[in-house]
Amino acid sequence: MHGGLIARRQDGVWRGVLILGPSGVGKSDLALRALEAGFRLVADDRIVAFSAADRAWGKPHETLAGLLEVRGLGVVRAPALPLCEIALVIRCVETPQAVERLPDPQFTPIAGVSIPVFDLWPREPAAPLKIDRMMQSLGVPS
C-alpha cells in the first residue's frame, strides 16, 4: 500500500497510525511533524500490511526501510521500527473543509482486520496532536 506508518510505544507495544491519501497531499510531511511530536517512523511511501493473531500489522517495503521523503530536501535516512500493529488509519484530505466536525465512527479493512479511520487535513499545524487525541479516544494510551 502507498502511505506512511508511524508508531508510539504504549504499554510495551508499538501501536501504529497508517497515513493514507492521494499523492502530494502531505502524508510524508505529516509523518515528519509527528516524529517531532514523539512518534517513530515505521515506513514511508510503501507499507506491507499483513494480519496475525487477529490484528493488522505493517512494515516497510524492504527497499525503503529507514527512508523518509522530505519535500524540498529529498529522501533522507531516519531511525525506523521494523514493524508495528496498525491501531488507527488517518485518511488525509485535501482541504480542511473536507473534515467533518463531529464524524460518526468509521472503520476500514486493513489486511482483513477492521481498523478505526479518521479524516484529517495533514497540513494543519495541530495534525500530530489530533492524531494523539484520536488514539486516546480509541482507548489507545499515548
mmCIF file of N, CA, C and O in Angstrom, residues 85-142:
data_model
loop_
_atom_site.group_PDB
_atom_site.id
_atom_site.type_symbol
_atom_site.label_atom_id
_atom_site.label_comp_id
_atom_site.label_asym_id
_atom_site.label_seq_id
_atom_site.Cartn_x
_atom_site.Cartn_y
_atom_site.Cartn_z
ATOM 1 N N GLU A 85 1.917 -2.903 15.128
ATOM 2 C CA GLU A 85 0.486 -3.146 14.959
ATOM 3 C C GLU A 85 -0.148 -1.873 14.412
ATOM 4 O O GLU A 85 0.227 -0.769 14.804
ATOM 5 N N ILE A 86 -1.101 -2.007 13.509
ATOM 6 C CA ILE A 86 -1.832 -0.852 12.990
ATOM 7 C C ILE A 86 -3.095 -0.690 13.833
ATOM 8 O O ILE A 86 -3.987 -1.538 13.794
ATOM 9 N N ALA A 87 -3.150 0.402 14.611
ATOM 10 C CA ALA A 87 -4.271 0.640 15.519
ATOM 11 C C ALA A 87 -5.250 1.681 14.988
ATOM 12 O O ALA A 87 -6.387 1.747 15.434
ATOM 13 N N LEU A 88 -4.793 2.501 14.029
ATOM 14 C CA LEU A 88 -5.584 3.632 13.562
ATOM 15 C C LEU A 88 -5.193 3.960 12.127
ATOM 16 O O LEU A 88 -4.027 3.827 11.757
ATOM 17 N N VAL A 89 -6.171 4.392 11.343
ATOM 18 C CA VAL A 89 -5.908 4.855 9.979
ATOM 19 C C VAL A 89 -6.299 6.321 9.879
ATOM 20 O O VAL A 89 -7.380 6.718 10.317
ATOM 21 N N ILE A 90 -5.396 7.126 9.345
ATOM 22 C CA ILE A 90 -5.671 8.528 9.043
ATOM 23 C C ILE A 90 -5.812 8.627 7.530
ATOM 24 O O ILE A 90 -4.907 8.247 6.782
ATOM 25 N N ARG A 91 -6.936 9.143 7.100
ATOM 26 C CA ARG A 91 -7.191 9.363 5.679
ATOM 27 C C ARG A 91 -6.998 10.853 5.427
ATOM 28 O O ARG A 91 -7.809 11.675 5.862
ATOM 29 N N CYS A 92 -5.905 11.215 4.761
ATOM 30 C CA CYS A 92 -5.594 12.621 4.511
ATOM 31 C C CYS A 92 -6.510 13.179 3.428
ATOM 32 O O CYS A 92 -6.680 12.570 2.375
ATOM 33 N N VAL A 93 -7.079 14.347 3.723
ATOM 34 C CA VAL A 93 -7.959 15.026 2.772
ATOM 35 C C VAL A 93 -7.267 16.301 2.295
ATOM 36 O O VAL A 93 -6.348 16.801 2.934
ATOM 37 N N GLU A 94 -7.730 16.826 1.168
ATOM 38 C CA GLU A 94 -7.026 17.939 0.530
ATOM 39 C C GLU A 94 -7.401 19.317 1.043
ATOM 40 O O GLU A 94 -6.673 20.277 0.788
ATOM 41 N N THR A 95 -8.510 19.449 1.765
ATOM 42 C CA THR A 95 -8.898 20.749 2.312
ATOM 43 C C THR A 95 -9.415 20.565 3.733
ATOM 44 O O THR A 95 -9.965 19.507 4.067
ATOM 45 N N PRO A 96 -9.287 21.592 4.564
ATOM 46 C CA PRO A 96 -9.812 21.473 5.931
ATOM 47 C C PRO A 96 -11.330 21.316 5.946
ATOM 48 O O PRO A 96 -11.884 20.691 6.848
ATOM 49 N N GLN A 97 -12.015 21.840 4.925
ATOM 50 C CA GLN A 97 -13.470 21.743 4.863
ATOM 51 C C GLN A 97 -13.944 20.305 4.645
ATOM 52 O O GLN A 97 -15.103 19.982 4.902
ATOM 53 N N ALA A 98 -13.064 19.439 4.183
ATOM 54 C CA ALA A 98 -13.440 18.043 3.931
ATOM 55 C C ALA A 98 -13.506 17.209 5.210
ATOM 56 O O ALA A 98 -13.949 16.067 5.175
ATOM 57 N N VAL A 99 -13.096 17.791 6.341
ATOM 58 C CA VAL A 99 -13.122 17.073 7.619
ATOM 59 C C VAL A 99 -14.425 17.416 8.345
ATOM 60 O O VAL A 99 -14.706 18.594 8.606
ATOM 61 N N GLU A 100 -15.199 16.398 8.670
ATOM 62 C CA GLU A 100 -16.442 16.626 9.420
ATOM 63 C C GLU A 100 -16.117 17.055 10.844
ATOM 64 O O GLU A 100 -15.189 16.532 11.459
ATOM 65 N N ARG A 101 -16.893 17.983 11.360
ATOM 66 C CA ARG A 101 -16.662 18.465 12.727
ATOM 67 C C ARG A 101 -16.939 17.373 13.752
ATOM 68 O O ARG A 101 -16.188 17.218 14.715
ATOM 69 N N LEU A 102 -18.029 16.652 13.599
ATOM 70 C CA LEU A 102 -18.427 15.609 14.545
ATOM 71 C C LEU A 102 -18.717 14.322 13.767
ATOM 72 O O LEU A 102 -19.876 13.960 13.562
ATOM 73 N N PRO A 103 -17.682 13.619 13.350
ATOM 74 C CA PRO A 103 -17.895 12.443 12.490
ATOM 75 C C PRO A 103 -18.456 11.252 13.249
ATOM 76 O O PRO A 103 -18.210 11.076 14.443
ATOM 77 N N ASP A 104 -19.220 10.445 12.531
ATOM 78 C CA ASP A 104 -19.646 9.150 13.059
ATOM 79 C C ASP A 104 -18.449 8.212 13.009
ATOM 80 O O ASP A 104 -17.560 8.375 12.163
ATOM 81 N N PRO A 105 -18.418 7.222 13.891
ATOM 82 C CA PRO A 105 -17.311 6.246 13.837
ATOM 83 C C PRO A 105 -17.244 5.569 12.465
ATOM 84 O O PRO A 105 -18.272 5.206 11.893
ATOM 85 N N GLN A 106 -16.024 5.440 11.957
ATOM 86 C CA GLN A 106 -15.796 4.782 10.671
ATOM 87 C C GLN A 106 -14.689 3.750 10.823
ATOM 88 O O GLN A 106 -13.802 3.898 11.675
ATOM 89 N N PHE A 107 -14.740 2.731 9.990
ATOM 90 C CA PHE A 107 -13.743 1.672 10.007
ATOM 91 C C PHE A 107 -13.386 1.316 8.578
ATOM 92 O O PHE A 107 -14.183 1.500 7.665
ATOM 93 N N THR A 108 -12.184 0.805 8.398
ATOM 94 C CA THR A 108 -11.747 0.347 7.087
ATOM 95 C C THR A 108 -10.974 -0.950 7.260
ATOM 96 O O THR A 108 -10.294 -1.139 8.270
ATOM 97 N N PRO A 109 -11.096 -1.868 6.305
ATOM 98 C CA PRO A 109 -10.346 -3.124 6.429
ATOM 99 C C PRO A 109 -8.883 -2.953 6.008
ATOM 100 O O PRO A 109 -8.588 -2.386 4.957
ATOM 101 N N ILE A 110 -7.990 -3.398 6.861
ATOM 102 C CA ILE A 110 -6.560 -3.440 6.550
ATOM 103 C C ILE A 110 -6.127 -4.881 6.798
ATOM 104 O O ILE A 110 -6.245 -5.384 7.914
ATOM 105 N N ALA A 111 -5.670 -5.546 5.761
ATOM 106 C CA ALA A 111 -5.251 -6.952 5.844
ATOM 107 C C ALA A 111 -6.362 -7.811 6.463
ATOM 108 O O ALA A 111 -6.099 -8.720 7.243
ATOM 109 N N GLY A 112 -7.621 -7.471 6.144
ATOM 110 C CA GLY A 112 -8.750 -8.249 6.622
ATOM 111 C C GLY A 112 -9.199 -7.928 8.035
ATOM 112 O O GLY A 112 -10.086 -8.591 8.573
ATOM 113 N N VAL A 113 -8.613 -6.908 8.657
ATOM 114 C CA VAL A 113 -8.957 -6.515 10.019
ATOM 115 C C VAL A 113 -9.602 -5.129 9.972
ATOM 116 O O VAL A 113 -9.097 -4.231 9.303
ATOM 117 N N SER A 114 -10.708 -4.952 10.689
ATOM 118 C CA SER A 114 -11.404 -3.675 10.721
ATOM 119 C C SER A 114 -10.677 -2.704 11.666
ATOM 120 O O SER A 114 -10.518 -2.988 12.854
ATOM 121 N N ILE A 115 -10.245 -1.560 11.116
ATOM 122 C CA ILE A 115 -9.453 -0.581 11.852
ATOM 123 C C ILE A 115 -10.199 0.759 11.856
ATOM 124 O O ILE A 115 -10.704 1.190 10.813
ATOM 125 N N PRO A 116 -10.242 1.459 13.008
ATOM 126 C CA PRO A 116 -10.859 2.788 13.035
ATOM 127 C C PRO A 116 -10.140 3.745 12.084
ATOM 128 O O PRO A 116 -8.915 3.709 11.965
ATOM 129 N N VAL A 117 -10.922 4.600 11.433
ATOM 130 C CA VAL A 117 -10.368 5.549 10.469
ATOM 131 C C VAL A 117 -10.927 6.942 10.736
ATOM 132 O O VAL A 117 -12.100 7.096 11.066
ATOM 133 N N PHE A 118 -10.049 7.942 10.634
ATOM 134 C CA PHE A 118 -10.432 9.342 10.772
ATOM 135 C C PHE A 118 -9.914 10.107 9.569
ATOM 136 O O PHE A 118 -8.821 9.835 9.070
ATOM 137 N N ASP A 119 -10.697 11.100 9.120
ATOM 138 C CA ASP A 119 -10.233 12.029 8.098
ATOM 139 C C ASP A 119 -9.468 13.148 8.788
ATOM 140 O O ASP A 119 -9.837 13.577 9.892
ATOM 141 N N LEU A 120 -8.420 13.644 8.131
ATOM 142 C CA LEU A 120 -7.603 14.709 8.711
ATOM 143 C C LEU A 120 -6.960 15.511 7.582
ATOM 144 O O LEU A 120 -6.489 14.933 6.601
ATOM 145 N N TRP A 121 -6.947 16.830 7.737
ATOM 146 C CA TRP A 121 -6.213 17.681 6.808
ATOM 147 C C TRP A 121 -4.769 17.690 7.295
ATOM 148 O O TRP A 121 -4.461 18.225 8.371
ATOM 149 N N PRO A 122 -3.823 17.079 6.572
ATOM 150 C CA PRO A 122 -2.473 16.870 7.085
ATOM 151 C C PRO A 122 -1.638 18.133 7.240
ATOM 152 O O PRO A 122 -0.665 18.137 7.988
ATOM 153 N N ARG A 123 -2.009 19.218 6.585
ATOM 154 C CA ARG A 123 -1.197 20.438 6.639
ATOM 155 C C ARG A 123 -1.539 21.323 7.845
ATOM 156 O O ARG A 123 -0.881 22.324 8.090
ATOM 157 N N GLU A 124 -2.554 20.938 8.590
ATOM 158 C CA GLU A 124 -2.927 21.686 9.788
ATOM 159 C C GLU A 124 -1.816 21.584 10.829
ATOM 160 O O GLU A 124 -1.313 20.494 11.098
ATOM 161 N N PRO A 125 -1.399 22.696 11.419
ATOM 162 C CA PRO A 125 -0.323 22.632 12.412
ATOM 163 C C PRO A 125 -0.604 21.666 13.565
ATOM 164 O O PRO A 125 0.312 21.021 14.065
ATOM 165 N N ALA A 126 -1.851 21.533 13.976
ATOM 166 C CA ALA A 126 -2.196 20.665 15.106
ATOM 167 C C ALA A 126 -2.417 19.205 14.696
ATOM 168 O O ALA A 126 -2.769 18.377 15.540
ATOM 169 N N ALA A 127 -2.184 18.850 13.450
ATOM 170 C CA ALA A 127 -2.480 17.494 12.981
ATOM 171 C C ALA A 127 -1.803 16.398 13.814
ATOM 172 O O ALA A 127 -2.464 15.426 14.199
ATOM 173 N N PRO A 128 -0.510 16.501 14.168
ATOM 174 C CA PRO A 128 0.085 15.447 15.005
ATOM 175 C C PRO A 128 -0.577 15.340 16.379
ATOM 176 O O PRO A 128 -0.747 14.245 16.910
ATOM 177 N N LEU A 129 -0.968 16.480 16.943
ATOM 178 C CA LEU A 129 -1.663 16.451 18.231
ATOM 179 C C LEU A 129 -3.042 15.816 18.100
ATOM 180 O O LEU A 129 -3.503 15.110 19.002
ATOM 181 N N LYS A 130 -3.701 16.066 16.979
ATOM 182 C CA LYS A 130 -5.013 15.449 16.750
ATOM 183 C C LYS A 130 -4.882 13.933 16.630
ATOM 184 O O LYS A 130 -5.736 13.191 17.119
ATOM 185 N N ILE A 131 -3.818 13.465 15.999
ATOM 186 C CA ILE A 131 -3.599 12.016 15.918
ATOM 187 C C ILE A 131 -3.468 11.443 17.323
ATOM 188 O O ILE A 131 -4.049 10.399 17.639
ATOM 189 N N ASP A 132 -2.722 12.120 18.173
ATOM 190 C CA ASP A 132 -2.568 11.687 19.561
ATOM 191 C C ASP A 132 -3.932 11.607 20.246
ATOM 192 O O ASP A 132 -4.244 10.621 20.917
ATOM 193 N N ARG A 133 -4.764 12.621 20.072
ATOM 194 C CA ARG A 133 -6.113 12.633 20.673
ATOM 195 C C ARG A 133 -6.993 11.539 20.090
ATOM 196 O O ARG A 133 -7.796 10.936 20.805
ATOM 197 N N MET A 134 -6.855 11.279 18.810
ATOM 198 C CA MET A 134 -7.638 10.212 18.175
ATOM 199 C C MET A 134 -7.279 8.857 18.800
ATOM 200 O O MET A 134 -8.148 8.047 19.073
ATOM 201 N N MET A 135 -5.984 8.653 19.026
ATOM 202 C CA MET A 135 -5.550 7.407 19.664
ATOM 203 C C MET A 135 -6.118 7.308 21.078
ATOM 204 O O MET A 135 -6.590 6.251 21.485
ATOM 205 N N GLN A 136 -6.125 8.421 21.806
ATOM 206 C CA GLN A 136 -6.678 8.432 23.157
ATOM 207 C C GLN A 136 -8.174 8.123 23.132
ATOM 208 O O GLN A 136 -8.678 7.393 23.985
ATOM 209 N N SER A 137 -8.893 8.665 22.147
ATOM 210 C CA SER A 137 -10.340 8.448 22.079
ATOM 211 C C SER A 137 -10.699 6.993 21.810
ATOM 212 O O SER A 137 -11.800 6.551 22.124
ATOM 213 N N LEU A 138 -9.761 6.260 21.253
ATOM 214 C CA LEU A 138 -9.985 4.840 20.971
ATOM 215 C C LEU A 138 -9.520 3.960 22.116
ATOM 216 O O LEU A 138 -9.537 2.744 22.013
ATOM 217 N N GLY A 139 -9.067 4.593 23.193
ATOM 218 C CA GLY A 139 -8.561 3.818 24.311
ATOM 219 C C GLY A 139 -7.145 3.340 24.091
ATOM 220 O O GLY A 139 -6.669 2.430 24.754
ATOM 221 N N VAL A 140 -6.457 3.954 23.133
ATOM 222 C CA VAL A 140 -5.053 3.630 22.886
ATOM 223 C C VAL A 140 -4.244 4.676 23.629
ATOM 224 O O VAL A 140 -4.162 5.818 23.202
ATOM 225 N N PRO A 141 -3.688 4.341 24.802
ATOM 226 C CA PRO A 141 -2.969 5.349 25.574
ATOM 227 C C PRO A 141 -1.760 5.880 24.822
ATOM 228 O O PRO A 141 -1.175 5.191 24.014
ATOM 229 N N SER A 142 -1.421 7.131 25.091
ATOM 230 C CA SER A 142 -0.240 7.699 24.427
ATOM 231 C C SER A 142 0.610 8.464 25.406
ATOM 232 O O SER A 142 0.291 8.608 26.536
#
